[in-house]
Short mmCIF file of C-alpha atoms in Angstrom, two decimals:
data_model
loop_
_atom_site.label_atom_id
_atom_site.label_comp_id
_atom_site.label_asym_id
_atom_site.label_seq_id
_atom_site.Cartn_x
_atom_site.Cartn_y
_atom_site.Cartn_z
CA UNK A 1 -5.76 78.30 110.41
CA UNK A 2 -4.61 75.32 112.48
CA UNK A 3 -5.38 71.75 111.44
CA UNK A 4 -7.71 71.36 114.48
CA UNK A 5 -9.59 74.55 113.64
CA UNK A 6 -10.00 73.43 110.04
CA UNK A 7 -11.48 70.10 111.15
CA UNK A 8 -13.80 71.93 113.54
CA UNK A 9 -14.99 74.18 110.73
CA UNK A 10 -15.56 71.16 108.49
CA UNK A 11 -17.70 69.47 111.13
CA UNK A 12 -19.67 72.67 111.71
CA UNK A 13 -20.31 72.95 107.99
CA UNK A 14 -21.70 69.43 107.90
CA UNK A 15 -23.81 70.20 110.94
CA UNK A 16 -25.37 73.16 109.12
CA UNK A 17 -27.12 70.69 106.84
CA UNK A 18 -28.47 68.68 109.78
CA UNK A 19 -29.49 65.95 107.41
CA UNK A 20 -28.99 62.45 106.15
CA UNK A 21 -26.03 62.01 103.80
CA UNK A 22 -27.00 59.98 100.73
CA UNK A 23 -24.06 58.55 98.82
CA UNK A 24 -24.78 57.75 95.21
CA UNK A 25 -22.40 55.27 93.55
CA UNK A 26 -21.45 57.02 90.33
CA UNK A 27 -18.55 58.07 88.08
CA UNK A 28 -16.97 61.13 89.69
CA UNK A 29 -16.93 62.96 93.00
CA UNK A 30 -18.05 66.58 93.14
CA UNK A 31 -16.56 66.37 96.58
CA UNK A 32 -17.65 68.28 99.64
CA UNK A 33 -15.06 69.07 102.30
CA UNK A 34 -11.87 68.58 100.27
CA UNK A 35 -11.49 72.33 99.84
CA UNK A 36 -11.71 72.91 103.60
CA UNK A 37 -8.20 71.54 103.95
CA UNK A 38 -6.82 73.10 100.76
CA UNK A 39 -7.53 76.73 101.66
CA UNK A 40 -6.18 78.78 104.56
CA UNK A 41 -9.67 80.08 105.21
CA UNK A 42 -10.14 82.55 108.06
CA UNK A 43 -13.89 83.13 107.70
CA UNK A 44 -16.78 81.13 106.26
CA UNK A 45 -19.88 82.72 104.77
CA UNK A 46 -22.96 81.00 103.34
CA UNK A 47 -24.97 82.85 100.68
CA UNK A 48 -28.09 81.74 98.81
CA UNK A 49 -28.75 82.70 95.19
CA UNK A 50 -31.90 82.17 93.07
CA UNK A 51 -31.44 79.84 90.09
CA UNK A 52 -33.61 78.45 87.31
CA UNK A 53 -35.30 75.02 87.50
CA UNK A 54 -37.70 73.64 84.92
CA UNK A 55 -39.57 70.47 84.02
CA UNK A 56 -37.62 68.28 81.59
CA UNK A 57 -39.90 66.14 79.41
CA UNK A 58 -38.46 62.72 78.58
CA UNK A 59 -41.55 62.01 76.44
CA UNK A 60 -42.33 58.99 78.62
CA UNK A 61 -39.60 57.00 76.92
CA UNK A 62 -36.49 55.47 78.44
CA UNK A 63 -34.07 52.66 77.61
CA UNK A 64 -35.61 49.74 79.50
CA UNK A 65 -34.02 46.73 77.82
CA UNK A 66 -32.02 44.05 79.64
CA UNK A 67 -28.94 46.28 79.95
CA UNK A 68 -30.99 48.96 81.75
CA UNK A 69 -32.89 46.63 84.09
CA UNK A 70 -29.63 45.72 85.83
CA UNK A 71 -29.71 46.67 89.52
CA UNK A 72 -26.29 45.35 90.47
CA UNK A 73 -24.01 42.31 90.53
CA UNK A 74 -23.55 39.53 93.06
CA UNK A 75 -20.23 38.47 94.55
CA UNK A 76 -19.50 36.15 91.61
CA UNK A 77 -20.28 38.84 89.04
CA UNK A 78 -23.73 37.51 88.22
CA UNK A 79 -26.29 40.04 87.02
CA UNK A 80 -29.02 41.18 89.42
CA UNK A 81 -32.04 42.53 87.57
CA UNK A 82 -35.19 44.39 88.57
CA UNK A 83 -38.43 44.95 86.68
CA UNK A 84 -41.75 46.56 87.56
CA UNK A 85 -45.36 45.41 87.22
CA UNK A 86 -48.65 47.06 88.15
CA UNK A 87 -50.55 50.29 87.71
CA UNK A 88 -51.15 53.37 89.80
CA UNK A 89 -53.21 56.54 89.34
CA UNK A 90 -53.03 59.66 91.49
CA UNK A 91 -54.04 63.31 91.18
CA UNK A 92 -50.76 65.03 90.30
CA UNK A 93 -49.21 62.64 87.76
CA UNK A 94 -52.17 60.70 86.38
CA UNK A 95 -51.88 57.01 85.47
CA UNK A 96 -48.69 54.95 85.15
CA UNK A 97 -48.83 51.26 84.18
CA UNK A 98 -45.90 48.85 83.93
CA UNK A 99 -45.81 45.63 81.90
CA UNK A 100 -42.96 43.31 81.02
CA UNK A 101 -42.00 41.59 77.76
CA UNK A 102 -39.41 38.85 77.44
CA UNK A 103 -38.15 36.21 75.07
CA UNK A 104 -37.73 32.64 76.27
CA UNK A 105 -35.76 29.64 75.08
CA UNK A 106 -35.78 25.87 75.39
CA UNK A 107 -33.34 24.49 77.99
CA UNK A 108 -31.33 22.76 75.22
CA UNK A 109 -31.51 22.63 71.43
CA UNK A 110 -33.66 19.94 69.80
CA UNK A 111 -35.16 18.86 73.13
CA UNK A 112 -36.31 15.21 73.05
CA UNK A 113 -38.83 15.29 75.98
CA UNK A 114 -37.34 12.09 77.52
CA UNK A 115 -39.57 9.74 75.57
CA UNK A 116 -42.55 9.24 73.29
CA UNK A 117 -46.07 10.65 73.42
CA UNK A 118 -45.44 13.63 75.76
CA UNK A 119 -48.62 15.26 77.10
CA UNK A 120 -48.98 18.47 79.16
CA UNK A 121 -50.18 18.16 82.75
CA UNK A 122 -49.86 21.80 83.82
CA UNK A 123 -47.83 24.95 83.23
CA UNK A 124 -46.92 27.65 85.75
CA UNK A 125 -45.11 31.00 85.62
CA UNK A 126 -43.31 32.00 88.82
CA UNK A 127 -42.60 35.67 89.60
CA UNK A 128 -39.77 36.13 92.08
CA UNK A 129 -38.77 39.17 94.17
CA UNK A 130 -35.48 40.88 93.35
CA UNK A 131 -32.39 40.14 95.40
CA UNK A 132 -31.78 42.39 98.39
CA UNK A 133 -29.49 45.05 96.94
CA UNK A 134 -29.08 48.68 97.93
CA UNK A 135 -31.72 49.61 95.36
CA UNK A 136 -34.51 47.42 96.74
CA UNK A 137 -33.69 46.46 100.31
CA UNK A 138 -37.29 47.17 101.27
CA UNK A 139 -38.88 44.86 98.71
CA UNK A 140 -40.39 43.08 101.67
CA UNK A 141 -39.95 43.41 105.40
CA UNK A 142 -38.61 40.46 107.37
CA UNK A 143 -40.85 41.21 110.36
CA UNK A 144 -43.94 40.90 108.15
CA UNK A 145 -43.46 37.15 107.69
CA UNK A 146 -46.57 35.01 108.19
CA UNK A 147 -46.17 31.24 108.55
CA UNK A 148 -49.04 28.78 108.18
CA UNK A 149 -48.86 24.99 108.48
CA UNK A 150 -51.45 22.37 107.69
CA UNK A 151 -51.74 18.71 106.67
CA UNK A 152 -53.31 16.82 103.77
CA UNK A 153 -53.99 13.11 103.76
CA UNK A 154 -54.56 12.77 100.00
CA UNK A 155 -51.75 14.70 98.35
CA UNK A 156 -51.01 13.17 94.90
CA UNK A 157 -47.40 12.02 94.37
CA UNK A 158 -46.42 9.81 91.41
CA UNK A 159 -49.92 8.44 90.97
CA UNK A 160 -50.73 7.76 94.62
CA UNK A 161 -52.21 9.88 97.43
CA UNK A 162 -50.06 10.29 100.52
CA UNK A 163 -50.20 12.23 103.80
CA UNK A 164 -48.07 15.36 103.83
CA UNK A 165 -47.28 18.37 105.99
CA UNK A 166 -47.33 21.76 104.26
CA UNK A 167 -45.54 24.89 105.49
CA UNK A 168 -46.23 28.18 103.75
CA UNK A 169 -44.24 31.37 104.46
CA UNK A 170 -45.75 34.58 103.10
CA UNK A 171 -44.38 38.12 102.77
CA UNK A 172 -46.15 41.21 101.42
CA UNK A 173 -44.20 42.87 98.61
CA UNK A 174 -43.21 46.51 98.84
CA UNK A 175 -46.00 48.36 97.06
CA UNK A 176 -45.78 51.83 95.58
CA UNK A 177 -49.29 53.19 95.31
CA UNK A 178 -52.53 52.36 97.03
CA UNK A 179 -52.37 49.93 99.94
CA UNK A 180 -54.99 47.45 101.16
CA UNK A 181 -58.76 47.26 100.81
CA UNK A 182 -60.09 47.08 97.26
CA UNK A 183 -56.62 48.04 96.01
CA UNK A 184 -54.95 44.89 97.32
CA UNK A 185 -55.71 42.54 94.42
CA UNK A 186 -54.63 42.81 90.78
CA UNK A 187 -55.22 40.43 87.89
CA UNK A 188 -51.94 39.52 86.21
CA UNK A 189 -52.20 38.23 82.64
CA UNK A 190 -49.63 36.25 80.66
CA UNK A 191 -49.98 36.53 76.88
CA UNK A 192 -48.17 35.20 73.85
CA UNK A 193 -46.10 37.84 72.01
CA UNK A 194 -46.50 37.76 68.23
CA UNK A 195 -43.94 40.46 67.35
CA UNK A 196 -40.34 39.32 66.86
CA UNK A 197 -38.19 41.14 69.41
CA UNK A 198 -34.99 42.30 67.75
CA UNK A 199 -32.65 43.73 70.40
CA UNK A 200 -30.40 45.21 67.70
CA UNK A 201 -33.29 47.53 66.74
CA UNK A 202 -33.47 50.52 69.11
CA UNK A 203 -37.29 50.38 68.97
CA UNK A 204 -37.14 47.25 71.10
CA UNK A 205 -34.90 48.85 73.71
CA UNK A 206 -37.35 51.51 74.85
CA UNK A 207 -40.19 51.57 77.36
CA UNK A 208 -42.82 52.82 74.89
CA UNK A 209 -42.31 49.87 72.54
CA UNK A 210 -45.44 48.50 70.85
CA UNK A 211 -45.65 44.71 70.59
CA UNK A 212 -48.57 42.61 69.39
CA UNK A 213 -49.99 39.82 71.52
CA UNK A 214 -51.80 36.62 70.63
CA UNK A 215 -53.31 33.96 72.87
CA UNK A 216 -53.93 34.45 76.57
CA UNK A 217 -51.82 31.79 78.26
CA UNK A 218 -53.16 32.26 81.77
CA UNK A 219 -54.00 34.67 84.57
CA UNK A 220 -53.65 34.93 88.31
CA UNK A 221 -55.00 37.25 90.99
CA UNK A 222 -52.10 38.81 92.86
CA UNK A 223 -53.00 39.98 96.38
CA UNK A 224 -49.65 41.61 97.09
CA UNK A 225 -47.93 38.61 98.70
CA UNK A 226 -45.12 36.27 97.68
CA UNK A 227 -44.82 32.85 99.30
CA UNK A 228 -42.36 30.01 99.87
CA UNK A 229 -43.76 26.46 100.11
CA UNK A 230 -42.28 23.34 101.70
CA UNK A 231 -44.12 20.01 101.47
CA UNK A 232 -42.83 16.93 103.30
CA UNK A 233 -44.05 13.36 103.77
CA UNK A 234 -45.70 12.62 107.10
CA UNK A 235 -44.24 9.12 107.10
CA UNK A 236 -40.53 9.97 107.05
CA UNK A 237 -40.22 13.76 106.75
CA UNK A 238 -38.61 13.56 103.31
CA UNK A 239 -39.17 16.42 100.91
CA UNK A 240 -41.97 16.19 98.35
CA UNK A 241 -41.84 19.73 97.00
CA UNK A 242 -39.97 22.96 97.71
CA UNK A 243 -41.11 26.20 96.16
CA UNK A 244 -38.81 29.19 96.61
CA UNK A 245 -40.21 32.61 97.39
CA UNK A 246 -42.45 33.82 94.60
CA UNK A 247 -45.93 34.15 93.13
CA UNK A 248 -47.15 31.29 90.94
CA UNK A 249 -49.47 32.03 88.00
CA UNK A 250 -51.18 28.94 86.53
CA UNK A 251 -51.10 29.00 82.73
CA UNK A 252 -54.36 27.25 82.02
CA UNK A 253 -53.99 27.28 78.23
CA UNK A 254 -52.48 23.81 78.13
CA UNK A 255 -53.52 23.31 74.49
CA UNK A 256 -51.16 26.12 73.46
CA UNK A 257 -48.15 24.41 75.05
CA UNK A 258 -49.18 21.02 73.72
CA UNK A 259 -49.47 22.18 70.09
CA UNK A 260 -46.69 24.79 70.16
CA UNK A 261 -44.10 22.85 72.15
CA UNK A 262 -44.69 19.15 72.72
CA UNK A 263 -46.16 18.44 69.29
CA UNK A 264 -43.12 20.10 67.70
CA UNK A 265 -40.75 17.42 68.98
CA UNK A 266 -38.00 16.83 66.41
CA UNK A 267 -39.17 19.66 64.14
CA UNK A 268 -37.19 22.74 62.98
CA UNK A 269 -39.02 25.09 65.37
CA UNK A 270 -37.19 23.50 68.33
CA UNK A 271 -33.93 22.82 66.55
CA UNK A 272 -32.00 25.74 68.04
CA UNK A 273 -32.46 29.03 69.92
CA UNK A 274 -32.43 31.13 66.74
CA UNK A 275 -35.35 29.21 65.29
CA UNK A 276 -37.23 29.08 68.57
CA UNK A 277 -37.28 32.83 69.35
CA UNK A 278 -38.65 33.48 65.87
CA UNK A 279 -41.29 30.80 66.33
CA UNK A 280 -42.34 31.37 69.95
CA UNK A 281 -41.51 35.06 70.08
CA UNK A 282 -42.00 35.63 73.80
CA UNK A 283 -44.50 36.45 76.54
CA UNK A 284 -45.99 39.64 77.92
CA UNK A 285 -46.90 40.00 81.61
CA UNK A 286 -49.36 42.79 82.40
CA UNK A 287 -52.21 43.79 84.69
CA UNK A 288 -55.85 44.58 83.92
CA UNK A 289 -56.23 47.43 86.38
CA UNK A 290 -55.16 51.07 86.10
CA UNK A 291 -55.27 52.11 89.76
CA UNK A 292 -53.65 49.75 92.24
CA UNK A 293 -49.89 49.83 92.91
CA UNK A 294 -46.49 49.15 91.39
CA UNK A 295 -44.18 46.39 92.63
CA UNK A 296 -40.77 45.05 91.67
CA UNK A 297 -39.68 41.56 90.59
CA UNK A 298 -36.53 39.92 89.23
CA UNK A 299 -36.67 39.34 85.44
CA UNK A 300 -33.69 36.97 85.37
CA UNK A 301 -35.28 34.79 88.07
CA UNK A 302 -38.61 34.27 86.30
CA UNK A 303 -39.51 30.59 85.91
CA UNK A 304 -41.81 29.09 83.30
CA UNK A 305 -42.26 25.42 84.19
CA UNK A 306 -44.16 22.87 82.13
CA UNK A 307 -45.12 19.59 83.85
CA UNK A 308 -45.77 16.72 81.45
CA UNK A 309 -45.96 12.90 81.21
CA UNK A 310 -44.33 10.68 78.61
CA UNK A 311 -44.12 6.98 77.70
CA UNK A 312 -41.29 5.15 79.40
CA UNK A 313 -40.52 1.54 78.41
CA UNK A 314 -38.85 -0.34 81.26
CA UNK A 315 -38.13 -3.92 80.18
CA UNK A 316 -41.39 -4.12 78.29
CA UNK A 317 -43.43 -2.33 80.93
CA UNK A 318 -44.70 1.07 79.76
CA UNK A 319 -45.23 3.69 82.45
CA UNK A 320 -46.19 7.37 82.32
CA UNK A 321 -43.91 9.24 84.74
CA UNK A 322 -44.22 13.00 85.20
CA UNK A 323 -41.28 15.32 84.60
CA UNK A 324 -40.65 19.02 84.10
CA UNK A 325 -39.34 21.32 81.41
CA UNK A 326 -38.03 24.68 82.58
CA UNK A 327 -37.82 27.31 79.86
CA UNK A 328 -34.86 29.69 79.97
CA UNK A 329 -36.05 33.24 80.72
CA UNK A 330 -32.71 34.53 81.99
CA UNK A 331 -30.23 37.18 80.86
CA UNK A 332 -29.57 35.57 77.46
CA UNK A 333 -33.00 36.77 76.34
CA UNK A 334 -34.22 40.19 75.28
CA UNK A 335 -36.14 41.90 78.11
CA UNK A 336 -38.25 45.07 77.90
CA UNK A 337 -39.91 47.07 80.66
CA UNK A 338 -42.99 48.43 78.89
CA UNK A 339 -44.57 51.55 80.45
CA UNK A 340 -47.64 53.57 79.54
CA UNK A 341 -48.98 56.86 80.87
CA UNK A 342 -52.23 58.78 80.88
CA UNK A 343 -51.74 62.28 82.28
CA UNK A 344 -54.85 63.78 80.72
CA UNK A 345 -56.01 66.78 82.80
CA UNK A 346 -53.31 66.34 85.46
CA UNK A 347 -51.08 69.14 86.83
CA UNK A 348 -48.07 67.23 85.49
CA UNK A 349 -49.46 67.35 81.95
CA UNK A 350 -49.99 71.10 82.18
CA UNK A 351 -46.55 71.73 83.69
CA UNK A 352 -44.78 69.71 80.99
CA UNK A 353 -46.66 71.48 78.19
CA UNK A 354 -45.72 74.93 79.57
CA UNK A 355 -42.13 74.26 80.70
CA UNK A 356 -40.06 77.47 80.72
CA UNK A 357 -36.31 76.91 80.45
CA UNK A 358 -35.59 80.64 80.56
CA UNK A 359 -37.47 81.76 83.67
CA UNK A 360 -38.12 78.39 85.30
CA UNK A 361 -41.24 76.56 86.50
CA UNK A 362 -42.90 77.03 89.88
CA UNK A 363 -43.43 73.29 90.43
CA UNK A 364 -41.24 70.46 89.18
CA UNK A 365 -42.77 67.02 88.55
CA UNK A 366 -40.19 64.23 88.81
CA UNK A 367 -41.06 60.60 88.04
CA UNK A 368 -39.09 57.42 87.47
CA UNK A 369 -39.41 54.89 84.63
CA UNK A 370 -39.14 57.46 81.83
CA UNK A 371 -41.32 60.11 83.40
CA UNK A 372 -40.18 63.75 83.63
CA UNK A 373 -36.88 64.89 85.11
CA UNK A 374 -35.48 68.24 86.29
CA UNK A 375 -33.41 70.75 84.39
CA UNK A 376 -31.41 73.23 86.52
CA UNK A 377 -29.49 76.25 85.26
CA UNK A 378 -27.17 78.53 87.23
CA UNK A 379 -27.65 81.90 85.50
CA UNK A 380 -24.61 83.14 83.57
CA UNK A 381 -24.68 86.57 85.34
CA UNK A 382 -24.38 84.77 88.69
CA UNK A 383 -21.33 82.82 87.49
CA UNK A 384 -19.78 86.07 86.27
CA UNK A 385 -20.52 87.79 89.60
CA UNK A 386 -18.87 84.93 91.51
CA UNK A 387 -15.87 85.11 89.18
CA UNK A 388 -15.49 88.81 89.93
CA UNK A 389 -15.75 88.21 93.67
CA UNK A 390 -13.23 85.37 93.39
CA UNK A 391 -10.75 87.63 91.61
CA UNK A 392 -11.30 90.81 93.63
CA UNK A 393 -11.82 89.46 97.14
CA UNK A 394 -9.73 86.31 96.83
CA UNK A 395 -12.50 84.01 98.05
CA UNK A 396 -12.23 80.25 98.12
CA UNK A 397 -15.40 78.22 97.59
CA UNK A 398 -15.75 75.67 100.39
CA UNK A 399 -19.02 74.07 99.29
CA UNK A 400 -21.86 74.57 96.83
CA UNK A 401 -25.23 72.83 96.79
CA UNK A 402 -28.44 73.11 94.81
CA UNK A 403 -31.31 72.97 97.28
CA UNK A 404 -34.74 71.67 96.25
CA UNK A 405 -37.61 71.73 98.72
CA UNK A 406 -40.32 69.09 98.42
CA UNK A 407 -43.88 70.40 98.07
CA UNK A 408 -45.58 68.31 100.80
CA UNK A 409 -49.09 69.28 99.70
CA UNK A 410 -48.61 67.80 96.21
CA UNK A 411 -46.16 64.92 96.68
CA UNK A 412 -47.54 61.40 97.03
CA UNK A 413 -46.88 59.82 100.41
CA UNK A 414 -46.75 56.06 100.08
CA UNK A 415 -48.37 55.12 103.40
CA UNK A 416 -47.44 51.78 105.00
CA UNK A 417 -44.46 51.44 102.69
CA UNK A 418 -40.94 52.84 102.86
CA UNK A 419 -40.15 55.90 100.75
CA UNK A 420 -36.82 55.37 99.06
CA UNK A 421 -36.19 58.30 96.74
CA UNK A 422 -32.74 58.39 95.16
CA UNK A 423 -31.43 60.71 92.46
CA UNK A 424 -28.91 60.93 89.66
CA UNK A 425 -27.47 64.29 88.60
CA UNK A 426 -25.27 64.96 85.57
CA UNK A 427 -24.41 67.99 83.42
CA UNK A 428 -26.60 68.29 80.32
CA UNK A 429 -24.96 67.94 76.93
CA UNK A 430 -27.36 68.67 74.07
CA UNK A 431 -27.34 66.96 70.68
CA UNK A 432 -26.18 69.36 68.00
CA UNK A 433 -28.88 68.30 65.52
CA UNK A 434 -31.68 68.54 68.10
CA UNK A 435 -31.00 70.78 71.11
CA UNK A 436 -34.00 69.39 72.99
CA UNK A 437 -32.50 65.89 73.17
CA UNK A 438 -29.80 64.80 75.62
CA UNK A 439 -26.62 63.36 74.16
CA UNK A 440 -25.41 60.52 76.38
CA UNK A 441 -22.77 59.30 73.91
CA UNK A 442 -19.90 60.52 76.08
CA UNK A 443 -21.40 58.90 79.19
CA UNK A 444 -21.02 55.30 78.07
CA UNK A 445 -18.12 54.37 80.36
CA UNK A 446 -16.39 55.63 83.48
CA UNK A 447 -16.40 59.22 82.28
CA UNK A 448 -16.27 61.98 84.88
CA UNK A 449 -19.78 63.30 84.62
CA UNK A 450 -21.68 62.22 87.74
CA UNK A 451 -21.89 64.03 91.06
CA UNK A 452 -21.09 62.16 94.21
CA UNK A 453 -23.55 62.85 97.00
CA UNK A 454 -26.53 64.77 98.21
CA UNK A 455 -28.17 65.47 101.53
CA UNK A 456 -31.73 64.80 102.62
CA UNK A 457 -33.43 66.83 105.33
CA UNK A 458 -36.72 65.53 106.70
CA UNK A 459 -38.26 68.59 108.40
CA UNK A 460 -38.65 70.69 106.34
CA UNK A 461 -38.15 68.20 103.55
CA UNK A 462 -35.44 69.15 101.08
CA UNK A 463 -32.53 67.77 99.08
CA UNK A 464 -29.12 69.44 98.77
CA UNK A 465 -27.28 68.31 95.63
CA UNK A 466 -23.53 68.86 95.98
CA UNK A 467 -22.01 70.72 93.02
CA UNK A 468 -18.89 72.09 94.70
CA UNK A 469 -16.27 71.06 92.16
CA UNK A 470 -18.45 72.05 89.21
CA UNK A 471 -18.97 75.54 90.56
CA UNK A 472 -15.30 75.93 91.54
CA UNK A 473 -14.22 74.95 88.03
CA UNK A 474 -16.56 77.54 86.50
CA UNK A 475 -15.64 80.33 88.90
CA UNK A 476 -11.92 79.61 88.71
CA UNK A 477 -12.09 79.46 84.87
CA UNK A 478 -10.82 75.90 84.56
CA UNK A 479 -10.61 74.30 81.13
CA UNK A 480 -11.56 70.98 79.56
CA UNK A 481 -10.61 69.11 76.39
CA UNK A 482 -12.78 69.44 73.29
CA UNK A 483 -13.25 66.83 70.55
CA UNK A 484 -9.89 67.85 69.04
CA UNK A 485 -8.10 67.57 72.40
CA UNK A 486 -7.75 71.33 72.67
CA UNK A 487 -8.12 73.17 75.97
CA UNK A 488 -11.36 75.18 76.04
CA UNK A 489 -13.18 76.99 78.88
CA UNK A 490 -15.66 74.80 80.74
CA UNK A 491 -19.15 75.89 79.64
CA UNK A 492 -21.90 76.64 82.14
CA UNK A 493 -23.98 73.56 81.41
CA UNK A 494 -27.42 72.94 82.92
CA UNK A 495 -27.83 69.99 85.27
CA UNK A 496 -30.13 67.05 84.65
CA UNK A 497 -31.65 65.44 87.78
CA UNK A 498 -33.67 62.23 87.64
CA UNK A 499 -35.04 59.69 90.06
CA UNK A 500 -32.87 56.60 90.33
CA UNK A 501 -29.32 55.89 91.48
CA UNK A 502 -26.02 55.01 89.85
CA UNK A 503 -24.84 51.40 90.19
CA UNK A 504 -21.45 49.72 90.39
CA UNK A 505 -20.07 46.24 89.78
CA UNK A 506 -19.70 43.57 92.48
CA UNK A 507 -16.67 45.40 93.88
CA UNK A 508 -18.52 48.72 93.93
CA UNK A 509 -16.58 50.21 91.01
CA UNK A 510 -18.78 52.75 89.18
CA UNK A 511 -19.97 51.68 85.75
CA UNK A 512 -20.63 55.12 84.25
CA UNK A 513 -23.50 57.56 84.19
CA UNK A 514 -25.60 55.35 81.91
CA UNK A 515 -25.63 52.59 84.51
CA UNK A 516 -28.42 53.61 86.83
CA UNK A 517 -31.79 52.48 88.16
CA UNK A 518 -33.99 55.07 86.40
CA UNK A 519 -35.66 52.42 84.21
CA UNK A 520 -37.32 50.72 87.18
CA UNK A 521 -37.51 53.47 89.82
CA UNK A 522 -41.14 53.58 91.03
CA UNK A 523 -40.94 56.91 92.89
CA UNK A 524 -42.31 60.34 92.08
CA UNK A 525 -42.08 63.72 93.84
CA UNK A 526 -43.18 67.33 93.31
CA UNK A 527 -40.43 69.86 94.03
CA UNK A 528 -40.68 73.61 94.47
CA UNK A 529 -39.00 75.17 91.46
CA UNK A 530 -38.31 78.79 90.57
CA UNK A 531 -40.91 80.89 92.40
CA UNK A 532 -39.69 84.33 93.50
CA UNK A 533 -42.45 84.82 96.07
CA UNK A 534 -41.63 81.53 97.84
CA UNK A 535 -38.87 81.39 100.45
CA UNK A 536 -38.42 77.72 99.52
CA UNK A 537 -37.76 78.44 95.86
CA UNK A 538 -34.86 76.44 94.37
CA UNK A 539 -31.53 78.03 95.26
CA UNK A 540 -27.79 77.72 94.98
CA UNK A 541 -26.18 77.78 98.40
CA UNK A 542 -22.51 78.71 98.38
CA UNK A 543 -20.20 78.65 101.38
CA UNK A 544 -16.93 80.50 100.81
CA UNK A 545 -14.05 81.84 102.83
CA UNK A 546 -11.76 84.81 102.42
CA UNK A 547 -8.07 84.53 103.19
#
């Protein structure tokens, strides 16, 4: 076959899919197309085979600590983080609610509060949207900006009222769930955490962690918008206040901050970070409701600001200026995405309780943030049949994909918001002591376990997961190294597919299969699984050529 004809065949093969190519930044390429130029193929044939797909129950638990809330890195290597808040209930999956728990620290050890007699004026917590990365580009839409301007003649500044101009820019956040009407507003609560968060204890790394809470520090009604505020003097246009994009929650429990922070000036509780996180153990941010929507925010960009006055002696004249204390809520602290579920009576609950790994399940319920995933098995007899064909007919596998059709009648459509489903797919390795549990120990670095891309087709809606190299290795009886560095045949492992995407560092270098966005992926979808009477049943599609 000439080089030109090979390229033509490659382009035709891509055209067969007629779909969007979704690249997933991850450890290893299960590449499509490479084989087209390695084989002197004279004829290409595509064949579909039935395979087994089943619901994989993650027991609503996932690593959701600070290391798993990472969504990427900026150009300087700084960590970009993403968390989820809110609650959403729908027919197929039931209720899912997301809260957030974090430690906090004083800005410096043994803080002196500038002077004597410090007294709280006000305290505010600011939620900020995540940075625009590939995982959350649609957090808000630029064309949805609303700008309002107005003036005040009696705005208080340093003890006097002045005339100011106020500009407010507002964006709606990207919501996953119900949109508008009575579903627009949610009450967000901020509570004191009374359980010491020990990040060295695996209990505090998981989404189903149980922490105790104490005093309510404050609440705010979130209507789905984040705002930026700019206040300037009318007299000369100089800046009075600039508030970056976010949602401000007033913490009205000023007595708590007075007695727990300001009144502890010079005492051991504020002496250093180690003492402080055992004294003021953290805060929990949660919502009252169970059926609104989910939205994302940036944990490392949270701000907890305390405004206070203190005595200042200036040549015998005592004044009471106002200043601020900004607590440190950044990456040095333990973070936990805390998720709860109520699937009682839902189809997802029934499907998970009756999952059949041998014959497969007719419908597959896939959900981010620790919800269920997909298990896929290529039957051993099919692998053996392909091996025989490979040996007898001298075929060369050009491409192999696992095709899942979406069940449009059961899958939630997030109206007025952009669907952004992404997937991770890896081979399953079971723990020896408990075969029902995945062993990710070998996936901790840049190990070659991830698959490189998949295709999305809109009408009809389906995903093609590329498994070309994996299938070729099995059919061609390739080997791998065992724990003793011996060559052994590659086993026919099941695949594990979850919502989320793999991430890389600032340069785009993959960080391993463990580094993914599953812990804060808000999506869910119902796929058609193994159903012999359905033409859209899950299938392995193999394109091969004979020489």
